[in-house]
Short mmCIF file of C-alpha atoms in Angstrom, two decimals:
data_model
loop_
_atom_site.label_atom_id
_atom_site.label_comp_id
_atom_site.label_asym_id
_atom_site.label_seq_id
_atom_site.Cartn_x
_atom_site.Cartn_y
_atom_site.Cartn_z
CA MET A 1064 -190.33 -63.55 43.02
CA SER A 1065 -188.82 -66.94 43.10
CA GLN A 1066 -185.05 -67.43 43.54
CA GLY A 1067 -184.57 -68.55 39.97
CA ALA A 1068 -186.53 -65.54 38.62
CA ALA A 1069 -184.46 -63.15 40.84
CA ARG A 1070 -181.34 -64.64 39.61
CA THR A 1071 -182.35 -64.22 35.97
CA PHE A 1072 -183.45 -60.70 36.65
CA ARG A 1073 -180.03 -59.89 38.12
CA GLN A 1074 -178.34 -61.47 35.18
CA VAL A 1075 -180.38 -59.43 32.62
CA VAL A 1076 -179.61 -56.28 34.60
CA ALA A 1077 -175.86 -57.18 34.61
CA VAL A 1078 -175.77 -57.84 30.88
CA ALA A 1079 -177.65 -54.61 30.14
CA ALA A 1080 -175.20 -52.59 32.35
CA LEU A 1081 -172.25 -54.37 30.60
CA ALA A 1082 -173.65 -53.73 27.16
CA ALA A 1083 -174.18 -50.01 27.92
CA ALA A 1084 -170.63 -49.69 29.39
CA VAL A 1085 -169.21 -51.34 26.25
CA ALA A 1086 -171.33 -49.10 23.97
CA TRP A 1087 -169.95 -46.09 25.75
CA PHE A 1088 -166.36 -47.36 25.59
CA VAL A 1089 -166.64 -48.10 21.83
CA GLY A 1090 -168.30 -44.71 21.15
CA VAL A 1091 -165.53 -42.88 22.96
CA PHE A 1092 -162.44 -44.83 22.18
CA ALA A 1093 -162.96 -46.85 19.01
CA ALA A 1094 -161.35 -45.48 15.78
CA ARG A 1095 -163.71 -44.96 12.75
CA HIS A 1096 -162.59 -46.38 9.45
CA GLY A 1097 -165.79 -46.08 7.42
CA PHE A 1098 -165.56 -49.70 6.05
CA PHE A 1099 -162.37 -48.74 4.33
CA ASP A 1100 -161.32 -52.29 3.30
CA LEU A 1101 -164.87 -53.17 2.26
CA ARG A 1102 -164.87 -50.17 -0.12
CA VAL A 1103 -161.79 -51.56 -1.69
CA TYR A 1104 -163.42 -54.96 -2.31
CA TYR A 1105 -166.59 -53.34 -3.47
CA GLY A 1106 -164.87 -50.99 -5.82
CA ALA A 1107 -162.61 -53.67 -7.26
CA LEU A 1108 -165.46 -56.11 -7.89
CA ARG A 1109 -167.61 -53.48 -9.55
CA TYR A 1110 -164.67 -52.25 -11.63
CA TRP A 1111 -164.18 -55.89 -12.68
CA THR A 1112 -167.72 -56.79 -13.45
CA HIS A 1113 -169.37 -53.61 -14.58
CA ASP A 1114 -166.46 -51.45 -16.05
CA GLY A 1115 -164.59 -54.16 -17.90
CA GLY A 1116 -161.38 -53.73 -16.00
CA GLN A 1117 -159.05 -56.27 -14.40
CA ILE A 1118 -159.63 -56.75 -10.72
CA TYR A 1119 -155.98 -56.47 -9.74
CA ASP A 1120 -155.59 -53.19 -11.74
CA TYR A 1121 -158.10 -51.48 -9.51
CA LEU A 1122 -156.91 -48.95 -6.93
CA LYS A 1123 -159.16 -47.08 -4.57
CA PRO A 1124 -159.32 -43.48 -5.71
CA MET A 1125 -156.62 -41.30 -4.04
CA THR A 1126 -154.98 -44.39 -2.47
CA GLN A 1127 -152.57 -47.09 -3.33
CA TYR A 1128 -154.80 -49.83 -2.12
CA GLY A 1129 -156.28 -52.58 -4.33
CA PHE A 1130 -157.67 -56.07 -4.19
CA THR A 1131 -154.92 -58.31 -2.77
CA TYR A 1132 -156.68 -61.62 -2.19
CA PRO A 1133 -156.51 -64.72 -4.44
CA PRO A 1134 -158.99 -65.10 -7.34
CA PHE A 1135 -161.09 -67.59 -5.27
CA ALA A 1136 -161.82 -64.86 -2.87
CA ALA A 1137 -163.07 -62.67 -5.70
CA LEU A 1138 -165.35 -65.57 -6.72
CA VAL A 1139 -166.80 -65.79 -3.15
CA MET A 1140 -167.27 -61.98 -2.92
CA LEU A 1141 -168.62 -61.64 -6.46
CA PRO A 1142 -172.27 -61.30 -5.46
CA MET A 1143 -171.21 -58.01 -3.67
CA ALA A 1144 -170.77 -56.32 -6.94
CA TYR A 1145 -174.58 -56.64 -7.64
CA LEU A 1146 -175.56 -55.13 -4.30
CA SER A 1147 -175.95 -51.43 -3.41
CA TRP A 1148 -173.35 -50.12 -1.03
CA PRO A 1149 -175.67 -49.96 1.99
CA VAL A 1150 -176.79 -53.52 1.53
CA ALA A 1151 -173.08 -54.62 1.06
CA VAL A 1152 -172.20 -53.00 4.38
CA THR A 1153 -175.23 -54.58 6.03
CA VAL A 1154 -174.30 -58.08 4.79
CA SER A 1155 -170.65 -57.63 5.87
CA VAL A 1156 -171.59 -56.63 9.30
CA ALA A 1157 -174.24 -59.32 9.67
CA ALA A 1158 -172.00 -62.02 8.44
CA SER A 1159 -169.25 -61.12 10.94
CA VAL A 1160 -171.79 -60.91 13.82
CA VAL A 1161 -173.34 -64.29 13.07
CA VAL A 1162 -170.16 -66.24 12.70
CA SER A 1163 -168.76 -64.47 15.78
CA VAL A 1164 -171.69 -65.49 17.77
CA VAL A 1165 -171.43 -69.19 16.75
CA LEU A 1166 -167.68 -69.41 17.23
CA ILE A 1167 -167.74 -67.77 20.65
CA TRP A 1168 -170.60 -70.05 21.63
CA TRP A 1169 -168.47 -73.06 20.77
CA LEU A 1170 -165.70 -71.92 22.97
CA VAL A 1171 -167.82 -70.52 25.90
CA ASP A 1172 -170.54 -73.20 26.22
CA PRO A 1173 -168.19 -75.82 27.74
CA ILE A 1174 -167.19 -73.33 30.41
CA ALA A 1175 -170.76 -72.39 31.20
CA ARG A 1176 -171.77 -76.07 31.45
CA ARG A 1177 -168.90 -77.05 33.70
CA GLN A 1178 -169.44 -74.09 36.01
CA GLY A 1179 -173.22 -74.39 36.14
CA TRP A 1180 -173.66 -70.91 34.64
CA ALA A 1181 -176.77 -69.97 32.56
CA ARG A 1182 -175.51 -70.46 29.05
CA TRP A 1183 -177.35 -67.46 27.62
CA PHE A 1184 -175.73 -65.37 30.22
CA ALA A 1185 -172.24 -66.65 29.61
CA LEU A 1186 -172.52 -66.11 25.86
CA ALA A 1187 -174.05 -62.56 26.36
CA VAL A 1188 -171.09 -61.54 28.59
CA ALA A 1189 -168.62 -62.98 26.29
CA LEU A 1190 -170.10 -61.17 23.25
CA CYS A 1191 -170.13 -57.77 25.11
CA LEU A 1192 -166.37 -58.27 25.95
CA ALA A 1193 -165.68 -59.27 22.32
CA ALA A 1194 -167.51 -56.05 21.11
CA ALA A 1195 -164.92 -53.96 23.03
CA PHE A 1196 -161.92 -56.08 21.77
CA GLU A 1197 -159.80 -53.80 19.49
CA PRO A 1198 -159.23 -56.43 16.76
CA MET A 1199 -162.95 -57.21 16.64
CA ARG A 1200 -163.90 -53.58 16.47
CA GLU A 1201 -161.32 -53.03 13.63
CA THR A 1202 -162.48 -56.07 11.71
CA VAL A 1203 -166.11 -54.86 11.70
CA ASN A 1204 -165.35 -51.21 11.01
CA PHE A 1205 -162.91 -51.98 8.15
CA GLY A 1206 -165.34 -54.48 6.70
CA GLN A 1207 -162.64 -57.23 6.99
CA VAL A 1208 -163.09 -60.99 6.38
CA ASN A 1209 -161.23 -62.18 9.47
CA MET A 1210 -164.05 -63.63 11.48
CA LEU A 1211 -165.37 -65.53 8.36
CA LEU A 1212 -162.04 -67.25 8.00
CA LEU A 1213 -161.64 -67.91 11.76
CA PHE A 1214 -165.16 -69.46 11.75
CA LEU A 1215 -164.24 -71.82 8.75
CA VAL A 1216 -161.14 -72.96 10.58
CA GLY A 1217 -162.95 -73.30 13.84
CA ALA A 1218 -165.72 -75.38 12.37
CA ASP A 1219 -163.06 -77.85 11.25
CA LEU A 1220 -160.90 -77.95 14.34
CA LEU A 1221 -163.55 -77.57 17.06
CA ARG A 1222 -166.54 -79.45 15.58
CA LEU A 1223 -165.60 -81.85 12.65
CA LEU A 1224 -162.13 -82.99 13.58
CA PRO A 1225 -162.95 -84.15 17.25
CA ARG A 1226 -165.95 -86.05 15.83
CA GLY A 1227 -163.89 -87.88 13.35
CA SER A 1228 -165.71 -86.48 10.34
CA ARG A 1229 -164.42 -87.20 6.87
CA TRP A 1230 -165.26 -83.66 5.96
CA ALA A 1231 -162.71 -82.27 8.46
CA GLY A 1232 -160.22 -80.14 6.48
CA VAL A 1233 -162.68 -78.61 4.11
CA GLY A 1234 -163.03 -75.30 6.19
CA VAL A 1235 -159.19 -74.99 6.40
CA GLY A 1236 -158.92 -75.52 2.69
CA LEU A 1237 -161.57 -73.01 1.76
CA ALA A 1238 -160.05 -70.44 4.23
CA THR A 1239 -156.62 -71.07 2.56
CA ALA A 1240 -158.04 -70.57 -0.93
CA ILE A 1241 -159.60 -67.26 0.13
CA LYS A 1242 -156.48 -65.97 1.90
CA LEU A 1243 -153.09 -67.80 1.98
CA THR A 1244 -152.17 -67.54 5.53
CA PRO A 1245 -154.77 -69.95 6.97
CA GLY A 1246 -152.62 -72.56 5.14
CA ILE A 1247 -150.52 -72.72 8.43
CA PHE A 1248 -153.57 -74.92 9.73
CA ILE A 1249 -152.71 -77.38 7.00
CA VAL A 1250 -149.14 -77.49 8.45
CA TYR A 1251 -150.79 -77.95 11.92
CA LEU A 1252 -152.70 -81.06 10.67
CA VAL A 1253 -149.43 -82.55 9.13
CA VAL A 1254 -147.41 -81.81 12.17
CA THR A 1255 -150.03 -83.54 14.41
CA ARG A 1256 -150.30 -86.43 11.87
CA ARG A 1257 -154.02 -86.05 10.94
CA TRP A 1258 -153.19 -87.12 7.43
CA TRP A 1259 -156.77 -87.42 6.17
CA ALA A 1260 -157.82 -83.99 7.34
CA ALA A 1261 -154.55 -82.46 5.89
CA GLY A 1262 -155.14 -84.12 2.57
CA THR A 1263 -158.75 -82.92 2.53
CA ALA A 1264 -157.72 -79.44 3.37
CA THR A 1265 -155.02 -79.49 0.65
CA VAL A 1266 -157.32 -80.97 -2.05
CA THR A 1267 -160.08 -78.42 -1.08
CA ALA A 1268 -157.68 -75.49 -1.43
CA ALA A 1269 -156.27 -76.72 -4.72
CA ALA A 1270 -159.69 -77.47 -6.14
CA ALA A 1271 -161.01 -74.05 -5.17
CA THR A 1272 -157.93 -72.37 -6.64
CA LEU A 1273 -158.23 -74.33 -9.93
CA LEU A 1274 -161.94 -73.53 -10.24
CA ALA A 1275 -161.11 -69.83 -9.84
CA GLY A 1276 -158.39 -70.33 -12.43
CA ALA A 1277 -160.68 -71.95 -14.93
CA LEU A 1278 -163.38 -69.24 -14.49
CA PHE A 1279 -161.08 -66.23 -14.33
CA PRO A 1280 -157.81 -67.15 -16.22
CA ASP A 1281 -156.55 -63.63 -16.72
CA ALA A 1282 -157.18 -62.57 -13.10
CA SER A 1283 -155.46 -65.85 -11.90
CA ARG A 1284 -152.46 -65.28 -14.11
CA GLU A 1285 -152.17 -61.74 -12.92
CA PHE A 1286 -152.48 -62.64 -9.19
CA TRP A 1287 -150.01 -65.58 -9.08
CA THR A 1288 -147.41 -63.85 -11.32
CA ALA A 1289 -147.54 -60.28 -10.27
CA ALA A 1290 -150.07 -59.10 -7.65
CA LEU A 1291 -149.14 -61.66 -5.00
CA TRP A 1292 -145.35 -60.38 -5.10
CA ASN A 1293 -146.17 -56.66 -5.22
CA THR A 1294 -145.48 -55.68 -1.57
CA ASP A 1295 -146.24 -52.01 -2.24
CA ARG A 1296 -149.97 -53.00 -2.22
CA VAL A 1297 -149.60 -54.08 1.44
CA GLY A 1298 -147.84 -51.40 3.18
CA GLU A 1299 -144.87 -50.57 5.54
CA LEU A 1300 -143.56 -53.41 7.65
CA ALA A 1301 -142.68 -51.06 10.47
CA PHE A 1302 -146.10 -49.48 10.61
CA ILE A 1303 -147.34 -49.66 14.16
CA SER A 1304 -150.40 -51.76 13.21
CA ASN A 1305 -148.10 -54.61 12.10
CA GLN A 1306 -147.99 -56.62 15.36
CA SER A 1307 -146.10 -59.64 14.05
CA LEU A 1308 -142.49 -60.60 14.66
CA ARG A 1309 -141.58 -59.13 11.29
CA GLY A 1310 -143.18 -55.78 12.34
CA MET A 1311 -141.29 -55.89 15.72
CA VAL A 1312 -138.03 -56.52 13.91
CA ALA A 1313 -138.76 -53.85 11.34
CA ARG A 1314 -139.36 -51.28 14.08
CA LEU A 1315 -135.80 -51.83 15.41
CA ALA A 1316 -134.26 -50.52 12.12
CA PRO A 1317 -137.09 -49.37 9.68
CA GLU A 1318 -134.70 -48.62 6.92
CA HIS A 1319 -132.86 -51.85 6.97
CA PRO A 1320 -134.91 -54.48 8.96
CA SER A 1321 -132.94 -57.66 9.65
CA THR A 1322 -134.32 -60.58 7.63
CA LEU A 1323 -131.90 -62.98 9.55
CA LEU A 1324 -133.20 -62.02 13.01
CA TRP A 1325 -136.76 -62.27 11.78
CA LEU A 1326 -136.16 -65.81 10.40
CA ALA A 1327 -134.39 -66.80 13.58
CA LEU A 1328 -137.42 -65.65 15.66
CA VAL A 1329 -139.79 -67.41 13.29
CA LEU A 1330 -137.87 -70.63 13.48
CA GLY A 1331 -137.96 -70.45 17.31
CA ALA A 1332 -141.68 -69.83 17.36
CA LEU A 1333 -142.28 -72.72 14.93
CA ALA A 1334 -140.28 -75.14 17.19
CA ILE A 1335 -142.23 -74.07 20.37
CA TRP A 1336 -145.48 -74.30 18.53
CA ALA A 1337 -144.76 -77.75 16.98
CA ARG A 1338 -143.89 -79.20 20.44
CA ARG A 1339 -146.89 -77.70 22.09
CA SER A 1340 -149.28 -78.55 19.38
CA ARG A 1341 -148.31 -82.24 19.44
CA THR A 1342 -148.70 -82.23 23.20
CA ALA A 1343 -152.21 -80.70 22.76
CA VAL A 1344 -153.26 -83.38 20.26
CA ALA A 1345 -151.80 -86.11 22.25
CA ALA A 1346 -153.76 -84.89 25.27
CA GLY A 1347 -156.99 -84.66 23.13
CA ASP A 1348 -157.12 -80.91 23.59
CA GLU A 1349 -158.11 -79.88 19.99
CA ALA A 1350 -159.18 -76.43 21.19
CA ALA A 1351 -155.64 -75.71 22.48
CA GLY A 1352 -154.11 -76.87 19.31
CA PHE A 1353 -156.38 -74.63 17.34
CA ALA A 1354 -155.74 -71.62 19.56
CA LEU A 1355 -151.92 -72.12 19.47
CA THR A 1356 -151.98 -72.18 15.73
CA GLY A 1357 -153.95 -69.01 15.44
CA VAL A 1358 -151.43 -67.34 17.83
CA LEU A 1359 -148.45 -68.67 15.81
CA MET A 1360 -150.00 -67.37 12.51
CA CYS A 1361 -150.25 -63.90 14.10
CA LEU A 1362 -146.58 -64.09 15.08
CA VAL A 1363 -144.97 -65.58 11.87
CA SER A 1364 -146.93 -63.79 9.14
CA PRO A 1365 -144.90 -61.03 7.69
CA VAL A 1366 -147.91 -58.63 8.18
CA THR A 1367 -150.39 -58.89 11.13
CA TRP A 1368 -152.36 -55.80 11.26
CA VAL A 1369 -154.25 -55.22 14.54
CA HIS A 1370 -157.59 -56.39 13.07
CA HIS A 1371 -155.99 -59.72 12.26
CA LEU A 1372 -155.53 -60.35 16.00
CA VAL A 1373 -158.96 -61.71 16.21
CA TRP A 1374 -157.13 -64.98 15.85
CA LEU A 1375 -156.12 -64.61 19.49
CA ILE A 1376 -159.77 -64.87 20.63
CA PRO A 1377 -159.78 -68.58 21.09
CA ALA A 1378 -156.63 -68.50 23.24
CA LEU A 1379 -158.03 -65.67 25.48
CA ILE A 1380 -161.24 -67.64 25.98
CA LEU A 1381 -159.36 -70.88 26.76
CA LEU A 1382 -157.36 -68.96 29.46
CA VAL A 1383 -160.60 -68.27 31.25
CA ASP A 1384 -161.58 -71.92 30.70
CA ASP A 1385 -158.27 -73.09 32.26
CA ALA A 1386 -158.82 -70.61 35.14
CA THR A 1387 -162.32 -71.79 35.97
CA ALA A 1388 -161.22 -75.45 35.81
CA ALA A 1389 -158.60 -74.72 38.56
CA PRO A 1390 -159.47 -75.15 42.19
CA ALA A 1391 -161.33 -72.03 43.62
CA GLY A 1392 -158.99 -69.81 45.46
CA SER A 1393 -155.87 -71.36 44.12
CA ARG A 1394 -152.91 -69.42 42.95
CA ARG A 1395 -153.25 -71.17 39.63
CA ARG A 1396 -156.71 -69.81 39.15
CA ARG A 1397 -155.71 -66.26 40.25
CA ALA A 1398 -152.62 -66.25 37.92
CA LEU A 1399 -154.56 -67.41 34.92
CA LEU A 1400 -157.39 -64.94 35.46
CA ALA A 1401 -154.80 -62.23 35.91
CA PHE A 1402 -153.00 -63.26 32.66
CA ALA A 1403 -156.36 -63.22 30.80
CA ALA A 1404 -157.35 -59.91 32.26
CA VAL A 1405 -154.01 -58.15 31.45
CA ALA A 1406 -153.96 -59.58 27.90
CA TYR A 1407 -157.50 -58.55 27.31
CA ALA A 1408 -157.00 -55.07 28.82
CA LEU A 1409 -154.00 -54.53 26.52
CA LEU A 1410 -155.93 -55.71 23.48
CA ILE A 1411 -158.95 -53.33 23.98
CA SER A 1412 -156.71 -50.28 24.90
CA ARG A 1413 -155.11 -49.11 21.53
CA ILE A 1414 -151.93 -48.74 23.66
CA VAL A 1415 -149.61 -49.48 20.72
CA TRP A 1416 -150.92 -46.35 18.86
CA ALA A 1417 -149.22 -44.12 21.51
CA TRP A 1418 -145.95 -44.94 19.61
CA GLU A 1419 -147.35 -44.60 16.09
CA GLU A 1420 -145.09 -41.65 15.22
CA ASP A 1421 -142.01 -42.52 17.37
CA PHE A 1422 -141.15 -45.92 18.55
CA ALA A 1423 -137.44 -45.31 19.21
CA GLY A 1424 -135.71 -46.33 22.44
CA LEU A 1425 -136.43 -49.05 24.90
CA GLY A 1426 -139.78 -47.60 25.93
CA GLY A 1427 -140.83 -47.42 22.31
CA PHE A 1428 -139.66 -50.89 21.59
CA LEU A 1429 -141.62 -52.31 24.54
CA GLY A 1430 -144.74 -50.19 24.00
CA SER A 1431 -145.06 -50.41 20.32
CA ASN A 1432 -144.92 -54.09 20.39
CA ALA A 1433 -147.30 -54.66 23.28
CA TYR A 1434 -149.65 -57.02 21.24
CA VAL A 1435 -146.55 -59.08 20.06
CA TRP A 1436 -145.74 -59.67 23.67
CA VAL A 1437 -149.29 -60.86 24.34
CA SER A 1438 -149.06 -63.30 21.43
CA ILE A 1439 -145.61 -64.56 22.56
CA ALA A 1440 -146.93 -65.16 26.16
CA LEU A 1441 -149.98 -66.99 24.86
CA LEU A 1442 -147.77 -69.27 22.62
CA LEU A 1443 -145.54 -70.11 25.64
CA LEU A 1444 -147.97 -70.23 28.51
CA LEU A 1445 -151.48 -71.22 27.20
CA PRO A 1446 -152.16 -74.47 29.21
CA VAL A 1447 -153.12 -77.72 27.60
CA ARG A 1448 -155.80 -79.74 29.49
CA PRO A 1449 -156.61 -83.32 28.65
CA GLU A 1450 -160.07 -83.11 30.19
CA ARG A 1451 -160.98 -80.17 27.98
CA ALA A 1452 -161.91 -82.74 25.31
CA ARG A 1453 -164.59 -84.00 27.65
CA SER A 1454 -165.80 -80.51 28.48
CA GLY A 1455 -166.14 -81.54 32.08
CA PRO A 1456 -164.45 -81.12 35.42
CA ALA A 1457 -161.17 -82.73 36.25
CA ALA A 1458 -161.20 -86.46 37.13
CA PRO A 1459 -160.88 -86.95 40.77
CA GLY A 1460 -157.32 -87.89 41.79
CA GLY A 1461 -155.85 -87.27 38.40
CA PRO A 1462 -153.86 -84.49 36.77
CA SER A 1463 -155.84 -81.84 34.95
CA THR A 1464 -153.12 -80.09 32.84
CA VAL A 1465 -150.18 -80.62 30.51
CA GLU A 1466 -148.53 -77.29 30.54
CA PRO A 1467 -145.34 -75.30 30.50
CA ALA A 1468 -143.21 -75.75 33.66
CA GLY A 1469 -143.53 -72.10 34.68
CA VAL A 1470 -147.36 -72.41 34.86
CA ALA A 1471 -147.23 -75.59 36.79
CA GLN A 1472 -144.75 -74.36 39.33
CA LEU A 1473 -146.80 -71.22 39.95
CA ASP A 1474 -149.45 -73.29 41.53
CA GLN A 1475 -147.37 -76.29 42.92
CA ALA A 1476 -147.59 -75.14 46.47
CA ASP A 1477 -151.47 -75.07 46.79
CA ARG A 1478 -152.52 -77.48 44.01
CA GLY A 1479 -154.39 -80.47 45.28
CA PRO A 1480 -154.58 -83.81 43.71
CA THR A 1481 -157.60 -82.87 41.70
CA ALA A 1482 -156.22 -79.56 40.22
CA GLY A 1483 -157.61 -78.99 37.28
CA GLN A 1484 -156.20 -43.88 7.73
CA ARG A 1485 -152.66 -45.13 7.49
CA HIS A 1486 -154.16 -48.52 7.66
CA ARG A 1487 -152.93 -50.95 5.15
CA ILE A 1488 -155.11 -53.50 3.34
CA GLY A 1489 -154.16 -56.99 4.54
CA GLY A 1490 -152.71 -58.90 1.63
CA PRO A 1491 -152.70 -62.65 0.93
CA LEU A 1492 -149.71 -63.00 3.22
CA ALA A 1493 -151.18 -60.98 5.94
CA VAL A 1494 -153.12 -62.88 8.61
CA GLY A 1495 -156.88 -63.10 8.30
#
């Protein structure tokens, strides 16, 4: 057997072993939700199209949960009403898998090419790790739309915008019309002064919303005047799955959560994000700007259920990208890999659920907000790399990063000159 064939054989064996380990892990530790959210969408659409009811009047039997997305989302999902339930499940899972493969490929391929790894092998390992990721597991098992929205935004910010396409912004606009929270990416485009893309996103979102309004005037009136503001359809802010700053504050005083404290934290997060996003764009690191904005959205949304944290996937992959771009054996590489490993381990562990019933005390505060701490750390410490735009190694003799001081100082000593079912349905103001 040739050396190349032997290497390929070892890689196939490694992927098979990793896939088996992930399958065991998911089979033992993953929660089962029986496509709960998809059942809500499916029931609401069929009630609307076949039973003559109003889509926002529907509640899943024996629950308080109904359709909470804007009317344009109902238009996009409308074909589901004419499918059988098994086919609807198959389409939901297949769509999430396909867009996940493409998005992860976009993020992983530059790493594989720079490091000289077999690209199929890098993608296969990344997909196995994604399958164990709790937010990804929850998204698929609930039948949620998170990955579809992440793909639409990623297509804009990772592919169209760096190429100067006049169509950049369409994906962000469509995602915003389907669910309001991706509108933060329109703010990102404004803050970073990409006026054409921001305008395209705004016009696209408005056009999609007006189209839905023209086709479904009663549903649109109900959504914008009543359903959007009915917080009872979303759930308890202090519920352990709400891993946003609002959820963290609510768990401090569930009966009387401090709106003032929450707003102060949100303003602080926005200030940090705006500065770091502008730095990323100035450096040509569109991937970091995309990742930082996804992290911000998870933090500032009033409701960020665990399955919404798929928006952290770009940041986690970029941590690995940053680590592999650092000099081999450097403290910087070790620190970034450790950061990525700890963040990933926490986000596959279901650790926050240990405090589902009782999150009182210091231990409860720290443990019940574990995923919030990961998001904050990513917002503060995710490096920005000018050369990432070139998807290549650091230029000899030049700096490879623009980053927070803490990360830079960590490696200053050895950096060379070339360093380089209480679940709640996510409403329109919930992430993803």
